[in-house]
Amino acid sequence: GAGVSQSPSNKVTEKGKDVELRCDPISGHTALYWYRQSLGQGLEFLIYFQGNSAPDKSGLPSDRFSAERTGGSVSTLTIQRTQQEDSAVYLCASSSPGQETQYFGPGTRLLVL
Amino acid sequence: SQQGEEDPQALSIQEGENATMNCSYKTSINNLQWYRQNSGRGLVHLILIRSNEREKHSGRLRVTLDTSKKSSSLLITASRAADTASYFCATEWNFGNEKLTFGTGTRLTIIP
């Protein structure tokens, strides 16, 4: 079946602009995660959605970052007033209820000029 | 920080040799997982070992877990060029919340 998809694959933007990154999880997966990976680094947790529960936003680095998940499926990560340090690969993952394994999308490579 | 640390940061071996990567973490965990990442893109789950397990096998992969030392190792036997990738350990440490904390990764290069 279809895996996790993310769009766009690549995004180049100018400093100060807003960007929206999209994640389509695997159908039926109730948990959705966003991570950020800077060049050559590990994954940094950003935000976690689980069903209808309030999201865990503890990893968001600043109030310029926000995310929503509509209808328990598609999620959008928004970065306002982008800064050069926001340049990274943004990865989305999903998992099904009670499953500890996460399935990752291919990521969005964001470059802020 | 809960982040794990992989060791070594980079490893180059000849094809056919075995590759061993280590992971250390800081707190008690529910389980530890290993993921592989090709070309800086999406991660692929390789194997999961629970806190009450000491060793697990999957094909050419062997994972060990020592909770007393808070460490794990991933062994890839009979390496192939296609094994070239970055390998990350990830720990689930908060029961009921499936958040994973990832280590910094080991970059493995298999020389044909």
Coordinates of C-alpha atoms in Angstrom, one line a residue:
Chain A
G1 CA 0.0 0.0 0.0
A2 CA 0.9 3.6 -0.1
G3 CA 3.5 4.9 2.3
V4 CA 3.9 8.2 4.0
S5 CA 4.1 11.0 1.4
Q6 CA 5.4 14.5 1.9
S7 CA 5.2 17.6 -0.3
P8 CA 7.0 19.5 -1.6
S9 CA 10.2 17.4 -1.9
N10 CA 12.3 20.5 -2.0
K11 CA 11.5 24.1 -1.0
V12 CA 13.7 27.1 -1.5
T13 CA 12.4 30.3 0.2
E14 CA 13.7 33.7 1.1
K15 CA 14.3 34.7 4.7
G16 CA 11.2 36.1 6.3
K17 CA 8.7 34.3 4.1
D18 CA 6.3 31.7 5.5
V19 CA 6.3 28.1 4.3
E20 CA 3.9 25.2 4.6
L21 CA 5.0 21.6 4.5
R22 CA 2.5 18.8 4.0
C23 CA 2.4 15.2 5.3
D24 CA 0.0 12.5 4.2
P25 CA 0.3 9.6 6.6
I26 CA -0.5 5.9 6.0
S27 CA -4.2 5.4 6.0
G28 CA -5.4 4.3 9.4
H29 CA -2.4 5.5 11.2
T30 CA -3.5 7.5 14.2
A31 CA -0.1 8.8 15.3
L32 CA 1.8 11.4 13.3
Y33 CA 5.2 12.9 14.1
W34 CA 7.2 15.7 12.7
Y35 CA 11.0 15.7 13.0
R36 CA 13.7 18.1 11.8
Q37 CA 17.2 16.9 10.6
S38 CA 19.9 19.4 10.1
L39 CA 22.8 18.5 7.8
G40 CA 24.7 15.5 9.1
Q41 CA 22.8 15.5 12.4
G42 CA 20.3 13.2 14.1
L43 CA 16.5 13.7 14.1
E44 CA 15.1 16.4 16.3
F45 CA 11.5 15.8 17.5
L46 CA 9.1 18.7 16.8
I47 CA 5.5 17.7 17.4
Y48 CA 3.4 14.5 17.9
F49 CA -0.3 14.0 17.1
Q50 CA -2.2 11.0 18.5
G51 CA -5.8 10.6 17.5
N52 CA -8.0 13.3 18.9
S53 CA -5.8 14.0 21.8
A54 CA -4.1 17.4 22.2
P55 CA -0.8 17.4 20.3
D56 CA 2.5 17.2 22.1
K57 CA 4.2 20.4 20.9
S58 CA 7.1 20.1 23.3
G59 CA 9.7 20.0 20.5
L60 CA 8.7 23.1 18.6
P61 CA 11.8 25.4 18.7
S62 CA 9.9 28.7 18.6
D63 CA 6.5 30.2 18.2
R64 CA 7.2 30.6 14.5
F65 CA 6.6 26.9 14.2
S66 CA 3.1 25.4 14.2
A67 CA 1.4 22.3 13.0
E68 CA -2.1 21.1 12.5
R69 CA -3.7 17.8 11.6
T70 CA -7.1 18.0 9.9
G71 CA -9.6 15.2 10.1
G72 CA -7.1 13.0 11.8
S73 CA -5.2 12.5 8.6
V74 CA -3.2 15.1 6.7
S75 CA -0.9 17.4 8.6
T76 CA 0.6 20.7 7.8
L77 CA 3.7 22.1 9.4
T78 CA 3.9 25.9 9.1
I79 CA 7.1 28.0 9.6
Q80 CA 6.5 31.7 9.8
R81 CA 9.1 34.3 9.1
T82 CA 11.7 31.7 8.1
Q83 CA 15.3 32.1 9.2
Q84 CA 18.4 30.6 7.6
E85 CA 18.8 28.3 10.6
D86 CA 15.4 26.7 9.7
S87 CA 17.2 25.1 6.7
A88 CA 16.9 21.4 7.2
V89 CA 15.1 18.3 6.1
Y90 CA 11.7 18.0 7.7
L91 CA 10.6 14.4 8.1
C92 CA 7.1 13.1 8.9
A93 CA 6.3 9.7 10.3
S94 CA 3.2 7.8 11.2
S95 CA 2.3 4.7 13.2
S96 CA -0.8 2.7 13.8
P97 CA -2.4 2.2 17.2
G98 CA -0.3 0.2 19.6
Q99 CA 2.6 -0.1 17.1
E100 CA 5.9 1.1 18.1
T101 CA 7.5 1.2 14.7
Q102 CA 7.3 4.5 12.8
Y103 CA 7.0 4.8 9.0
F104 CA 8.8 7.7 7.5
G105 CA 8.1 9.8 4.5
P106 CA 10.9 10.9 2.2
G107 CA 11.1 14.3 3.8
T108 CA 11.0 17.9 2.6
R109 CA 14.4 19.6 2.1
L110 CA 14.0 23.3 3.1
L111 CA 16.5 25.9 2.1
V112 CA 16.1 29.4 3.4
L113 CA 18.2 31.9 1.6
Chain B
S1 CA 18.6 15.5 26.9
Q2 CA 17.4 12.0 26.2
Q3 CA 19.3 11.8 23.0
G4 CA 21.4 8.7 22.4
E5 CA 24.9 8.6 21.1
E6 CA 26.1 6.3 18.3
D7 CA 29.6 5.2 18.1
P8 CA 31.5 5.4 15.8
Q9 CA 30.3 8.5 14.0
A10 CA 31.6 7.0 10.7
L11 CA 32.8 3.5 9.7
S12 CA 34.3 2.2 6.5
I13 CA 34.8 -1.5 5.9
Q14 CA 35.4 -3.9 3.0
E15 CA 32.5 -5.7 1.5
G16 CA 31.9 -9.0 3.2
E17 CA 33.2 -7.9 6.6
N18 CA 31.0 -7.4 9.6
A19 CA 30.0 -4.0 10.8
T20 CA 29.3 -3.1 14.4
M21 CA 27.7 0.1 15.6
N22 CA 27.0 1.0 19.2
C23 CA 24.4 3.2 20.8
S24 CA 24.3 4.6 24.4
Y25 CA 21.3 6.3 26.0
K26 CA 20.6 8.0 29.2
T27 CA 17.3 6.9 30.9
S28 CA 15.3 3.8 31.3
I29 CA 13.5 2.7 28.1
N30 CA 10.6 0.7 26.9
N31 CA 12.3 -0.3 23.7
L32 CA 15.1 0.5 21.4
Q33 CA 14.9 0.6 17.7
W34 CA 17.4 0.8 14.8
Y35 CA 16.6 2.7 11.6
R36 CA 18.5 3.1 8.4
Q37 CA 18.7 6.3 6.3
N38 CA 19.8 6.5 2.7
S39 CA 20.9 9.7 1.1
G40 CA 19.6 11.9 3.9
R41 CA 16.0 11.1 3.3
G42 CA 13.3 8.9 4.9
L43 CA 14.3 6.4 7.6
V44 CA 13.5 2.7 7.3
H45 CA 12.8 0.7 10.4
L46 CA 15.2 -2.3 10.8
I47 CA 14.6 -3.9 14.2
L48 CA 13.1 -3.3 17.6
I49 CA 14.3 -4.8 20.9
R50 CA 12.3 -4.5 24.1
S51 CA 13.8 -3.6 27.4
N52 CA 13.3 -7.2 28.7
E53 CA 15.2 -8.7 25.7
R54 CA 18.9 -9.1 25.4
E55 CA 19.4 -10.1 21.8
K56 CA 17.5 -10.2 18.6
H57 CA 18.2 -11.4 15.1
S58 CA 16.7 -10.4 11.7
G59 CA 18.4 -11.8 8.7
R60 CA 22.0 -10.4 8.7
L61 CA 21.2 -8.1 11.6
R62 CA 21.9 -8.9 15.2
V63 CA 21.0 -6.4 18.0
T64 CA 22.0 -6.7 21.6
L65 CA 20.7 -4.6 24.5
D66 CA 22.4 -4.1 27.9
T67 CA 20.0 -2.1 30.1
S68 CA 22.5 -2.1 33.0
K69 CA 25.0 -0.2 30.8
K70 CA 22.3 1.6 28.8
S71 CA 23.8 0.5 25.6
S72 CA 22.9 -1.4 22.4
S73 CA 24.9 -2.7 19.5
L74 CA 23.9 -3.4 15.9
L75 CA 25.9 -6.0 14.0
I76 CA 25.6 -6.4 10.3
T77 CA 27.2 -9.6 9.0
A78 CA 28.6 -10.2 5.6
S79 CA 28.2 -6.5 4.6
R80 CA 27.2 -5.5 1.1
A81 CA 27.6 -2.3 -0.9
A82 CA 23.9 -1.8 -0.5
D83 CA 24.3 -1.5 3.3
T84 CA 26.0 1.8 2.8
A85 CA 23.8 4.3 4.7
S86 CA 23.4 6.1 8.0
Y87 CA 22.2 4.0 11.0
F88 CA 20.3 5.5 13.9
C89 CA 19.2 4.1 17.2
A90 CA 16.0 5.4 18.7
T91 CA 14.6 4.9 22.2
E92 CA 11.1 5.0 23.4
W93 CA 11.3 6.0 27.0
N94 CA 7.9 7.4 28.0
F95 CA 5.4 4.5 28.3
G96 CA 2.1 5.3 26.6
N97 CA 3.7 8.0 24.5
E98 CA 5.3 6.6 21.4
K99 CA 7.7 9.4 20.9
L100 CA 11.2 8.3 19.9
T101 CA 14.4 10.0 20.7
F102 CA 17.0 9.5 18.0
G103 CA 20.8 9.3 18.3
T104 CA 23.2 11.1 16.2
G105 CA 23.8 8.3 13.8
T106 CA 26.7 6.2 12.3
R107 CA 27.6 6.7 8.7
L108 CA 28.5 3.3 7.3
T109 CA 30.4 3.0 4.0
I110 CA 30.9 -0.4 2.5
I111 CA 33.9 -0.5 0.1
P112 CA 33.3 -2.9 -2.8

